[in-house]
Coordinates of C-alpha atoms and ligand atoms in Angstrom, one line a residue:
Chain A
M1 CA -82.2 45.0 -53.9
R2 CA -81.3 45.4 -50.3
I3 CA -81.8 41.8 -49.5
L4 CA -79.6 40.9 -52.5
S5 CA -76.7 43.1 -51.4
L6 CA -77.0 41.9 -47.8
S7 CA -76.9 38.3 -48.9
L8 CA -74.0 39.1 -51.1
I9 CA -72.1 40.6 -48.1
I10 CA -72.9 37.6 -46.0
W11 CA -71.8 35.3 -48.8
I12 CA -68.5 37.1 -49.2
F13 CA -68.0 37.2 -45.5
S14 CA -68.8 33.5 -45.0
M15 CA -66.6 32.6 -48.0
D16 CA -63.6 34.1 -46.2
V17 CA -64.4 32.1 -43.1
R18 CA -65.2 28.9 -45.0
F19 CA -62.2 28.8 -47.3
L20 CA -58.7 28.6 -45.8
I21 CA -57.3 28.3 -49.3
D22 CA -59.0 30.0 -52.2
M23 CA -57.6 30.2 -55.7
K24 CA -59.4 32.0 -58.5
R25 CA -58.4 31.7 -62.1
V26 CA -54.8 31.2 -61.2
R27 CA -52.2 30.8 -64.0
K28 CA -48.5 30.4 -63.4
S29 CA -45.9 30.4 -66.0
Y30 CA -42.2 30.2 -65.1
P31 CA -39.6 32.6 -66.5
N32 CA -38.6 29.9 -69.1
R33 CA -42.2 30.1 -70.3
V34 CA -43.2 26.7 -69.0
Q35 CA -46.9 27.0 -68.2
A36 CA -47.1 25.1 -64.9
L37 CA -50.7 25.9 -63.9
N38 CA -53.6 27.2 -66.0
N39 CA -57.0 28.5 -64.8
I40 CA -56.9 26.9 -61.4
N41 CA -60.0 27.4 -59.3
V42 CA -59.7 25.6 -56.0
H43 CA -61.4 26.3 -52.7
I44 CA -60.3 24.4 -49.6
G45 CA -62.2 24.8 -46.4
K46 CA -61.4 24.6 -42.7
E47 CA -60.5 21.1 -41.3
E48 CA -60.5 19.5 -44.8
F49 CA -58.1 16.8 -45.8
V50 CA -57.3 17.0 -49.5
Y51 CA -55.1 14.9 -51.7
V52 CA -53.6 16.6 -54.7
V53 CA -52.8 14.0 -57.3
G54 CA -51.4 14.0 -60.8
P55 CA -48.5 12.7 -62.8
S56 CA -45.0 14.0 -62.4
G57 CA -44.7 17.5 -63.8
A58 CA -48.4 18.1 -63.5
G59 CA -47.9 21.2 -61.3
K60 CA -48.5 19.9 -57.8
T61 CA -45.4 21.5 -56.2
T62 CA -46.0 24.7 -58.1
F63 CA -49.5 24.7 -56.6
I64 CA -48.0 24.4 -53.1
K65 CA -45.4 27.1 -53.8
L66 CA -48.1 29.5 -54.7
I67 CA -49.9 28.9 -51.4
I68 CA -46.8 29.8 -49.2
R69 CA -46.0 32.7 -51.5
E70 CA -42.7 31.2 -52.6
L71 CA -44.0 32.1 -56.0
K72 CA -46.4 34.8 -57.3
P73 CA -49.1 33.8 -59.7
S74 CA -48.9 35.2 -63.2
E75 CA -52.6 35.8 -63.1
G76 CA -55.6 35.3 -60.8
S77 CA -56.0 35.8 -57.0
I78 CA -55.1 33.6 -54.0
H79 CA -56.5 34.0 -50.5
V80 CA -54.9 32.0 -47.7
N81 CA -56.3 32.1 -44.2
G82 CA -58.2 35.2 -45.0
T83 CA -55.2 37.1 -46.5
N84 CA -55.1 38.2 -50.1
L85 CA -51.6 37.1 -51.1
G86 CA -51.6 39.8 -53.8
D87 CA -51.8 42.5 -51.1
L88 CA -49.1 40.9 -49.0
T89 CA -46.0 43.1 -48.5
E90 CA -42.5 41.6 -48.3
K91 CA -42.5 42.1 -44.5
E92 CA -45.8 40.2 -44.0
I93 CA -44.8 37.1 -45.8
P94 CA -43.0 35.5 -42.8
Y95 CA -46.2 35.8 -40.7
L96 CA -48.2 34.0 -43.4
R97 CA -45.7 31.2 -43.5
R98 CA -45.8 30.7 -39.8
K99 CA -49.4 29.7 -40.1
I100 CA -48.6 27.1 -42.7
G101 CA -46.6 24.0 -41.9
V102 CA -44.9 22.6 -45.0
V103 CA -43.3 19.3 -45.6
F104 CA -41.2 19.9 -48.7
Q105 CA -40.7 17.3 -51.3
D106 CA -36.9 17.7 -50.8
F107 CA -37.4 18.1 -47.0
K108 CA -35.3 21.3 -46.8
L109 CA -33.7 20.4 -43.5
F110 CA -30.7 22.5 -42.4
P111 CA -27.8 20.2 -43.2
K112 CA -25.5 21.7 -40.5
M113 CA -28.1 21.6 -37.7
S114 CA -29.0 18.6 -35.6
V115 CA -32.5 17.1 -35.8
Y116 CA -33.3 18.9 -32.5
E117 CA -32.0 22.3 -33.9
N118 CA -33.9 21.8 -37.1
I119 CA -37.2 21.5 -35.4
A120 CA -36.4 24.1 -32.7
F121 CA -35.7 26.7 -35.4
A122 CA -39.4 26.9 -36.3
L123 CA -40.1 27.8 -32.6
E124 CA -37.2 30.2 -32.3
V125 CA -38.6 32.1 -35.2
I126 CA -41.8 32.8 -33.3
E127 CA -39.7 33.6 -30.2
A128 CA -41.0 30.8 -28.0
P129 CA -39.5 30.6 -24.5
A130 CA -36.6 28.1 -24.2
N131 CA -38.3 25.6 -21.9
R132 CA -41.4 25.6 -24.2
I133 CA -39.1 24.9 -27.2
K134 CA -37.5 21.9 -25.5
E135 CA -40.8 20.5 -24.4
R136 CA -42.5 20.9 -27.8
V137 CA -39.6 19.6 -29.8
M138 CA -39.5 16.4 -27.8
E139 CA -43.3 16.1 -28.1
V140 CA -43.2 16.2 -31.9
L141 CA -40.2 13.9 -32.1
D142 CA -42.3 11.5 -30.0
I143 CA -45.2 11.8 -32.5
V144 CA -42.9 10.8 -35.4
H145 CA -41.2 8.1 -33.3
L146 CA -37.7 9.6 -33.6
K147 CA -37.0 10.8 -30.1
D148 CA -33.7 8.9 -30.0
K149 CA -32.4 10.7 -33.1
A150 CA -32.6 14.2 -31.6
R151 CA -28.8 14.7 -31.7
F152 CA -28.3 13.2 -35.2
Y153 CA -27.6 15.3 -38.2
P154 CA -29.7 15.0 -41.4
S155 CA -26.7 13.3 -43.2
E156 CA -26.9 10.6 -40.6
L157 CA -30.6 9.8 -41.2
S158 CA -32.3 7.6 -43.8
G159 CA -34.7 9.1 -46.3
G160 CA -37.7 8.1 -44.4
E161 CA -36.3 9.5 -41.1
M162 CA -35.6 12.8 -42.8
Q163 CA -39.1 12.9 -44.1
R164 CA -40.5 12.4 -40.6
I165 CA -38.3 15.1 -39.2
A166 CA -39.6 17.4 -41.9
I167 CA -43.1 16.5 -40.8
A168 CA -42.2 17.1 -37.2
R169 CA -40.9 20.6 -38.0
A170 CA -44.0 21.4 -40.1
I171 CA -46.4 20.6 -37.2
V172 CA -44.4 21.9 -34.3
N173 CA -46.0 25.3 -34.5
H174 CA -49.6 24.1 -34.5
P175 CA -50.2 25.6 -38.0
A176 CA -53.7 26.3 -39.3
I177 CA -52.7 24.5 -42.6
L178 CA -50.4 21.6 -43.1
I179 CA -49.1 21.1 -46.6
A180 CA -47.2 18.0 -47.4
D181 CA -45.5 17.4 -50.7
E182 CA -45.1 13.7 -51.2
P183 CA -44.8 12.9 -47.5
T184 CA -44.8 9.2 -48.1
G185 CA -42.5 9.2 -51.1
N186 CA -39.5 7.5 -49.4
L187 CA -41.3 5.2 -47.0
D188 CA -42.1 1.5 -46.8
P189 CA -45.8 0.8 -46.7
E190 CA -45.9 0.4 -43.0
T191 CA -44.1 3.6 -42.2
A192 CA -46.2 5.4 -44.9
W193 CA -49.3 4.3 -43.1
S194 CA -48.0 5.5 -39.7
I195 CA -47.3 8.9 -41.3
M196 CA -50.9 8.9 -42.6
G197 CA -52.1 8.2 -39.1
I198 CA -50.1 11.2 -37.9
L199 CA -51.6 13.4 -40.7
E200 CA -55.1 12.2 -39.9
E201 CA -54.7 12.9 -36.2
I202 CA -53.5 16.4 -36.9
N203 CA -56.5 16.9 -39.3
N204 CA -58.8 15.6 -36.6
R205 CA -57.5 18.3 -34.2
G206 CA -58.7 20.9 -36.7
T207 CA -55.8 21.5 -39.0
T208 CA -56.4 21.6 -42.7
V209 CA -54.2 19.1 -44.5
V210 CA -53.2 19.4 -48.2
M211 CA -51.2 16.5 -49.4
A212 CA -49.6 16.1 -52.8
T213 CA -49.0 12.4 -53.6
H214 CA -48.4 9.7 -56.1
N215 CA -49.4 7.0 -53.7
S216 CA -52.6 5.4 -55.2
H217 CA -52.8 2.8 -52.5
I218 CA -53.1 5.4 -49.8
V219 CA -55.5 7.6 -51.8
N220 CA -57.7 4.6 -52.7
N221 CA -57.8 3.2 -49.2
L222 CA -58.0 6.3 -47.0
R223 CA -60.7 8.1 -48.9
K224 CA -60.6 11.9 -48.8
R225 CA -61.2 14.7 -51.2
V226 CA -59.1 14.3 -54.3
I227 CA -58.0 17.2 -56.6
A228 CA -56.4 15.8 -59.7
I229 CA -54.2 18.1 -61.7
D230 CA -52.9 17.2 -65.1
D231 CA -50.8 19.3 -67.3
G232 CA -51.5 22.4 -65.2
R233 CA -55.3 22.0 -65.0
V234 CA -57.7 20.7 -62.4
V235 CA -59.2 17.7 -64.2
R236 CA -61.2 16.3 -61.3
D237 CA -62.2 17.5 -57.8
E238 CA -64.2 14.8 -55.9
W239 CA -65.2 14.3 -52.4
R240 CA -63.9 10.8 -51.3
G241 CA -62.4 10.3 -54.7
A242 CA -60.1 7.6 -56.0
Y243 CA -56.5 8.1 -57.2
G244 CA -57.8 7.5 -60.8
Y245 CA -54.5 6.8 -62.5
E246 CA -52.8 3.5 -63.0
A247 CA -49.7 4.1 -60.9
Chain B
M1 CA -41.0 45.7 -32.7
A2 CA -38.3 45.1 -30.1
M3 CA -36.5 41.9 -30.2
K4 CA -37.1 39.6 -27.2
R5 CA -34.0 39.1 -25.0
R6 CA -34.1 35.4 -25.5
T7 CA -34.1 35.9 -29.3
F8 CA -31.1 38.2 -29.0
A9 CA -29.4 35.5 -26.9
R10 CA -30.3 32.9 -29.5
H11 CA -28.8 35.1 -32.3
M12 CA -25.6 35.4 -30.3
R13 CA -25.4 31.6 -29.8
E14 CA -26.3 31.0 -33.4
G15 CA -23.6 33.4 -34.7
L16 CA -21.0 31.7 -32.5
K17 CA -22.2 28.2 -33.6
N18 CA -22.1 29.2 -37.2
I19 CA -18.4 29.9 -37.0
G20 CA -17.9 26.3 -35.9
R21 CA -20.4 24.8 -38.4
N22 CA -18.7 26.5 -41.3
G23 CA -15.2 25.6 -39.9
W24 CA -13.1 25.8 -43.0
M25 CA -14.8 28.8 -44.4
S26 CA -14.5 30.7 -41.1
F27 CA -10.9 29.7 -40.9
A28 CA -10.3 31.0 -44.4
T29 CA -12.0 34.3 -43.7
I30 CA -10.2 34.8 -40.4
S31 CA -6.9 34.0 -42.0
A32 CA -7.6 36.6 -44.7
V33 CA -8.4 39.2 -42.1
T34 CA -5.4 38.3 -40.0
M35 CA -2.9 38.5 -42.9
L36 CA -4.2 41.8 -44.3
L37 CA -4.5 43.5 -40.9
F38 CA -0.9 42.4 -40.3
V39 CA 0.2 44.1 -43.5
I40 CA -1.8 47.2 -42.8
G41 CA -0.7 47.4 -39.2
S42 CA 3.0 47.0 -39.9
F43 CA 2.8 49.5 -42.7
S44 CA 1.0 52.0 -40.6
V45 CA 3.6 51.7 -37.9
L46 CA 6.3 52.1 -40.4
M47 CA 4.7 55.1 -42.0
L48 CA 4.1 56.8 -38.6
N49 CA 7.7 56.3 -37.7
A50 CA 9.0 57.6 -41.1
N51 CA 6.7 60.6 -40.8
S52 CA 7.9 61.5 -37.3
F53 CA 11.5 61.0 -38.4
I54 CA 10.9 63.3 -41.4
S55 CA 9.2 65.9 -39.2
A56 CA 12.1 65.8 -36.8
I57 CA 14.6 66.5 -39.5
E58 CA 12.4 69.3 -40.9
N59 CA 12.1 70.9 -37.5
E60 CA 15.9 71.0 -37.2
V61 CA 16.1 73.2 -40.2
E62 CA 17.0 76.6 -39.0
I63 CA 18.2 79.9 -40.4
R64 CA 21.4 81.5 -39.1
A65 CA 21.3 85.3 -39.6
F66 CA 24.7 86.8 -38.8
L67 CA 24.5 90.4 -37.5
E68 CA 26.6 93.2 -38.8
L69 CA 29.6 93.7 -36.7
D70 CA 28.7 97.4 -36.0
T71 CA 25.3 96.7 -34.4
D72 CA 25.0 97.5 -30.8
S73 CA 22.9 95.4 -28.3
D74 CA 19.9 97.8 -28.6
E75 CA 19.8 97.4 -32.3
Q76 CA 20.2 93.7 -31.9
Q77 CA 17.3 93.5 -29.5
N78 CA 15.1 95.5 -31.9
V79 CA 15.8 93.5 -34.9
M80 CA 15.3 90.3 -33.0
Q81 CA 11.9 91.6 -31.8
E82 CA 11.0 92.6 -35.3
I83 CA 11.7 89.1 -36.7
A84 CA 10.0 87.4 -33.8
N85 CA 6.8 89.3 -34.5
A86 CA 6.5 88.0 -38.1
S87 CA 3.8 85.4 -38.4
E88 CA 6.0 83.1 -40.5
V89 CA 8.5 82.9 -37.6
E90 CA 8.2 80.3 -34.9
E91 CA 11.2 81.1 -32.7
V92 CA 14.2 83.4 -32.6
R93 CA 17.2 82.7 -30.5
Y94 CA 20.3 84.8 -29.9
L95 CA 23.6 83.1 -30.4
D96 CA 26.7 85.0 -29.5
R97 CA 29.9 84.5 -31.5
E98 CA 31.6 82.4 -28.8
E99 CA 28.8 80.0 -28.6
G100 CA 28.6 79.8 -32.4
L101 CA 32.3 78.8 -32.5
D102 CA 31.8 76.2 -29.8
Q103 CA 29.0 74.6 -31.7
F104 CA 31.0 74.7 -34.9
I105 CA 34.0 73.0 -33.2
D106 CA 31.7 70.5 -31.5
S107 CA 30.1 69.6 -34.8
L108 CA 33.4 68.6 -36.3
G109 CA 34.1 66.2 -33.5
S110 CA 37.8 65.2 -32.9
E111 CA 38.9 67.1 -36.0
G112 CA 37.6 70.3 -34.4
E113 CA 40.6 70.4 -32.1
V114 CA 42.7 72.1 -34.7
Y115 CA 40.4 75.1 -34.6
E116 CA 40.9 75.6 -30.9
S117 CA 44.0 77.6 -31.8
I118 CA 42.0 80.2 -33.8
R119 CA 39.7 81.0 -30.9
D120 CA 41.2 84.4 -30.7
E121 CA 40.4 85.0 -34.3
N122 CA 36.8 83.9 -34.1
P123 CA 35.5 84.2 -37.7
F124 CA 31.8 84.2 -36.5
N125 CA 29.7 87.2 -35.9
D126 CA 26.9 87.2 -33.3
A127 CA 23.9 85.6 -34.9
L128 CA 20.1 85.1 -34.7
V129 CA 18.9 81.5 -35.0
I130 CA 15.5 81.5 -36.6
Q131 CA 13.0 78.7 -37.0
A132 CA 10.1 79.2 -39.5
S133 CA 6.6 78.3 -38.3
D134 CA 6.4 75.8 -41.2
P135 CA 9.7 74.3 -42.4
E136 CA 8.6 74.9 -46.0
L137 CA 8.6 78.7 -45.3
T138 CA 12.3 78.6 -44.4
E139 CA 13.4 79.9 -47.8
N140 CA 11.0 82.9 -47.8
V141 CA 11.9 83.8 -44.2
A142 CA 15.6 83.7 -45.0
A143 CA 15.1 86.0 -47.9
E144 CA 13.1 88.5 -45.9
V145 CA 15.6 88.5 -43.0
N146 CA 18.5 89.0 -45.4
R147 CA 16.9 92.2 -46.5
L148 CA 17.2 93.8 -43.1
E149 CA 20.2 96.2 -42.8
E150 CA 21.4 94.9 -39.5
I151 CA 21.9 91.4 -41.0
E152 CA 25.1 90.7 -42.8
T153 CA 24.5 87.3 -44.3
V154 CA 22.0 84.5 -43.9
E155 CA 22.8 80.8 -43.9
Y156 CA 20.6 77.7 -44.3
G157 CA 20.9 74.4 -46.1
A158 CA 19.1 75.8 -49.2
S159 CA 19.6 73.0 -51.8
I160 CA 19.4 70.2 -49.3
L161 CA 16.2 71.7 -47.9
T162 CA 14.3 71.8 -51.2
Q163 CA 15.4 68.3 -52.0
L164 CA 14.3 67.1 -48.6
F165 CA 10.8 68.7 -49.1
T166 CA 10.2 67.0 -52.4
V167 CA 11.4 63.7 -51.1
T168 CA 9.3 63.8 -47.9
N169 CA 6.2 64.9 -49.8
Y170 CA 6.6 62.0 -52.2
V171 CA 7.1 59.6 -49.3
R172 CA 4.0 60.8 -47.7
I173 CA 1.9 60.7 -50.8
I174 CA 3.1 57.3 -51.9
G175 CA 2.6 56.0 -48.3
G176 CA -0.9 57.4 -48.2
V177 CA -1.9 55.9 -51.5
F178 CA -0.4 52.6 -50.5
I179 CA -2.3 52.5 -47.3
L180 CA -5.5 53.4 -49.1
G181 CA -4.8 50.7 -51.7
M182 CA -4.2 48.1 -48.9
L183 CA -7.5 49.1 -47.3
F184 CA -9.5 48.6 -50.5
T185 CA -7.7 45.3 -51.2
T186 CA -8.6 44.1 -47.7
I187 CA -12.2 45.1 -47.9
F188 CA -12.5 43.5 -51.3
L189 CA -10.8 40.3 -50.3
I190 CA -12.7 39.8 -47.1
S191 CA -16.0 40.6 -48.5
N192 CA -15.2 38.1 -51.3
T193 CA -14.4 35.4 -48.9
I194 CA -17.5 36.1 -46.9
K195 CA -19.5 36.1 -50.1
L196 CA -18.2 32.7 -50.9
T197 CA -19.2 31.4 -47.5
I198 CA -22.6 32.8 -47.9
I199 CA -23.1 31.5 -51.4
S200 CA -22.5 28.1 -49.9
R201 CA -25.2 29.0 -47.4
R202 CA -27.9 30.4 -49.7
D203 CA -29.9 27.2 -49.4
E204 CA -29.9 27.6 -45.6
I205 CA -31.1 31.2 -45.9
Q206 CA -33.8 30.1 -48.3
I207 CA -35.1 27.4 -45.9
M208 CA -35.1 29.9 -43.0
K209 CA -37.3 32.2 -45.0
L210 CA -39.6 29.4 -46.0
V211 CA -40.0 28.4 -42.4
G212 CA -41.2 31.9 -41.6
A213 CA -38.1 33.7 -40.5
T214 CA -38.0 37.5 -41.0
N215 CA -35.1 39.1 -42.8
R216 CA -33.9 40.5 -39.5
F217 CA -34.0 37.1 -37.9
V218 CA -31.9 35.7 -40.8
R219 CA -29.4 38.6 -40.8
F220 CA -28.7 39.0 -37.1
P221 CA -26.6 35.8 -36.6
F222 CA -24.7 36.7 -39.7
F223 CA -24.0 40.1 -38.1
I224 CA -22.7 38.5 -34.9
E225 CA -20.7 36.1 -37.0
G226 CA -19.1 38.9 -39.0
L227 CA -18.4 40.8 -35.7
L228 CA -16.7 37.8 -34.2
I229 CA -14.7 37.0 -37.3
G230 CA -13.5 40.6 -37.2
I231 CA -12.5 40.4 -33.6
I232 CA -10.9 36.9 -33.8
G233 CA -9.0 38.0 -37.0
A234 CA -7.6 41.0 -35.3
I235 CA -6.2 39.2 -32.3
T236 CA -3.1 37.6 -33.9
P237 CA -1.9 40.7 -35.8
I238 CA -2.4 42.9 -32.8
A239 CA -0.4 40.5 -30.6
I240 CA 2.4 40.2 -33.0
L241 CA 2.5 44.0 -33.7
V242 CA 2.5 45.0 -30.1
T243 CA 5.2 42.6 -28.9
G244 CA 7.2 43.0 -32.1
Y245 CA 7.2 46.8 -31.8
V246 CA 8.1 46.9 -28.2
Y247 CA 10.9 44.4 -28.7
L248 CA 12.3 46.2 -31.7
Y249 CA 12.1 49.5 -29.9
E250 CA 14.1 48.2 -27.0
F251 CA 16.6 46.4 -29.2
L252 CA 17.2 49.5 -31.3
S253 CA 17.4 52.0 -28.4
T254 CA 20.2 49.9 -26.9
Q255 CA 22.0 48.6 -30.0
M256 CA 21.5 51.5 -32.5
P257 CA 20.6 54.6 -30.5
F258 CA 21.0 56.9 -33.5
I259 CA 17.8 55.4 -35.0
T260 CA 15.0 57.1 -33.1
M261 CA 11.6 55.3 -33.1
L262 CA 8.4 56.6 -31.7
E263 CA 7.7 55.6 -28.1
P264 CA 5.8 52.3 -28.2
F265 CA 3.1 53.5 -25.8
P266 CA 0.5 54.6 -26.6
L267 CA 1.3 54.1 -30.3
V268 CA 0.8 50.4 -30.3
W269 CA -2.6 50.7 -28.6
Q270 CA -3.7 53.3 -31.1
V271 CA -2.7 51.1 -34.0
S272 CA -4.4 48.2 -32.3
A273 CA -7.6 50.2 -31.9
L274 CA -7.4 51.1 -35.5
L275 CA -7.0 47.5 -36.6
I276 CA -9.7 46.1 -34.5
G277 CA -12.1 48.9 -35.5
L278 CA -11.2 48.3 -39.1
S279 CA -11.7 44.5 -39.0
I280 CA -15.0 44.7 -37.1
I281 CA -16.3 47.2 -39.7
V282 CA -15.1 45.1 -42.5
G283 CA -16.4 41.8 -41.0
I284 CA -19.9 43.2 -40.4
W285 CA -20.1 45.1 -43.6
G286 CA -18.9 42.1 -45.6
S287 CA -21.4 39.7 -44.0
Q288 CA -24.4 42.1 -44.3
M289 CA -23.6 43.0 -47.9
S290 CA -23.5 39.4 -49.0
V291 CA -26.5 38.1 -47.0
R292 CA -28.7 40.8 -48.5
K293 CA -28.7 39.2 -51.9
F294 CA -30.2 35.9 -50.8
L295 CA -33.1 37.3 -48.7
Q296 CA -35.5 37.6 -51.6
V297 CA -37.4 34.3 -51.1
Ligands
ATP1 N1 -38.3 26.7 -61.2 C1 -38.8 26.3 -62.3 N2 -38.5 26.9 -63.5 C2 -39.1 26.5 -64.6 N3 -39.9 25.5 -64.8 C3 -40.3 24.8 -63.6 C4 -39.8 25.2 -62.4 N4 -40.3 24.4 -61.4 C5 -41.1 23.5 -62.1 N5 -41.1 23.8 -63.4 C6 -41.9 23.1 -64.4 O1 -43.3 23.3 -64.1 C7 -44.0 22.1 -64.3 C8 -44.7 21.6 -63.0 O2 -43.7 21.3 -62.0 P1 -44.0 20.8 -60.6 O3 -42.8 20.7 -59.8 O4 -45.1 21.7 -60.1 O5 -44.6 19.4 -60.8 P2 -45.1 18.3 -59.8 O6 -46.5 18.0 -60.1 O7 -44.7 18.7 -58.4 O8 -44.2 17.0 -60.2 P3 -43.6 15.8 -59.3 O9 -44.7 14.9 -59.0 O10 -42.5 15.2 -60.1 O11 -43.1 16.5 -58.1 C9 -43.0 21.1 -64.8 O12 -43.1 21.0 -66.2 C10 -41.6 21.6 -64.5 O13 -40.7 21.3 -65.4
MG2 MG1 -43.5 18.0 -56.9

């Protein structure tokens, strides 16, 4: 009995450490009664690289919004980076989000701020010193090969450039988790692969990467764990999986 | 959790930049503030002047109590003392009959000269000139004084007085209501304009929250922005009001000396302080009220 409870404690403890993202029996329905996710059980560990695939409207973006607590689940529990999102107070939410870098499907850049200011914002939020901000912004701009666009405004950029700025802002804080919603959606194959190179490198440095995508070519050629969602349910969860749909 | 100095500086910079980034909206808000402050400012100055003018007239209202011819100076002294001791009485002055006639002749101007001939038959008695502590008590005081046996008759502008009081009270009440109405209109208009600018910025606020900004981090630049818009909006009406009032004062005091305006200083500074305080409060209040709605992300 004692051994059983001890191992149970060890198991619970180790689970917290092992899983950066942990969803149990999560259901999400929107106020208009659309059931976007149903009975989702997903566990994502440290340093993993995960593709989330599925047809349009499957629930991928909803899945991401739950992780950053943009939405609350209708049922079930979510742990992120050791925090139970159900216990999170309004005031604690910003601190959770600072540990997660997000590349939004619609980029969510500040339209009235320059590229530089857009990226610097994420560092200003954590009250980084001014010289550190400058240094780090130029560093990430270099990573996404857009150093020469620092003074541009989002309206002056191409779709692919905006996407790369969104990536730069997402990684600028060295987040524990990087979530990218369709980060290659607007890119030509060559640029798409260079983005994948960036994500892999970030992953190799120990950041967990979760990437929602429609890009079967990438999924099939750069094999990683694949979580397939269809109609709000996880239909497949394979290590080194294939895209599995005819795109 | 104290805010770091550099973050405070960042918020100041950001608040200032936001005015430029939202150029047209800032311009619209500042114009609304400017216009309404101008109206409130001019109206306050007008009301203050009207009020002091009315008070001046009221304070000139005095009672003339003519003493019985057979009173000797002791009796006169006593009755004067008695009146002066009453709490409703502000001041009692003795006016002998010669002086009374002089004043009467003076008040008639050039036509008064015909009366010079009757100096020997002065129709006036010695009198006490009484001022009530509150102009509205004049009627009561006059009635009380008239009851004293040393007093023959009492004179004061009875009917004019009651009319004046009803008129001045109406002017004050209407003026007060009008100013209050202007104030609410201003607050409503300005907060509406700010609300419009912020609705156009709700996406921005949402992104800030999603990138990990706290509510305070989002609000602070808006606070600075509201403060600056209040200050900028107050500059023009204050400049116009100060120069305009000083100019008008000098013009009237030379061209129409019978119109007495309040001294420009410190009045214009007091009104300016009122305006800038008002516009800052409204600017900050407006921006904070409207940003609050979009913070739930
Ligand atoms: N705010 C919302 N209110 C109501 N229904 C919503 C909302 N957002 C999404 N949905 C619905 O939830 C379902 C899942 O949407 P979601 O955005 O998660 O899909 P997705 O897998 O990201 O699709 P895509 O690949 O096109 O981005 C869809 O049926 C969608 O219509
Ligand atoms: Mg999506």
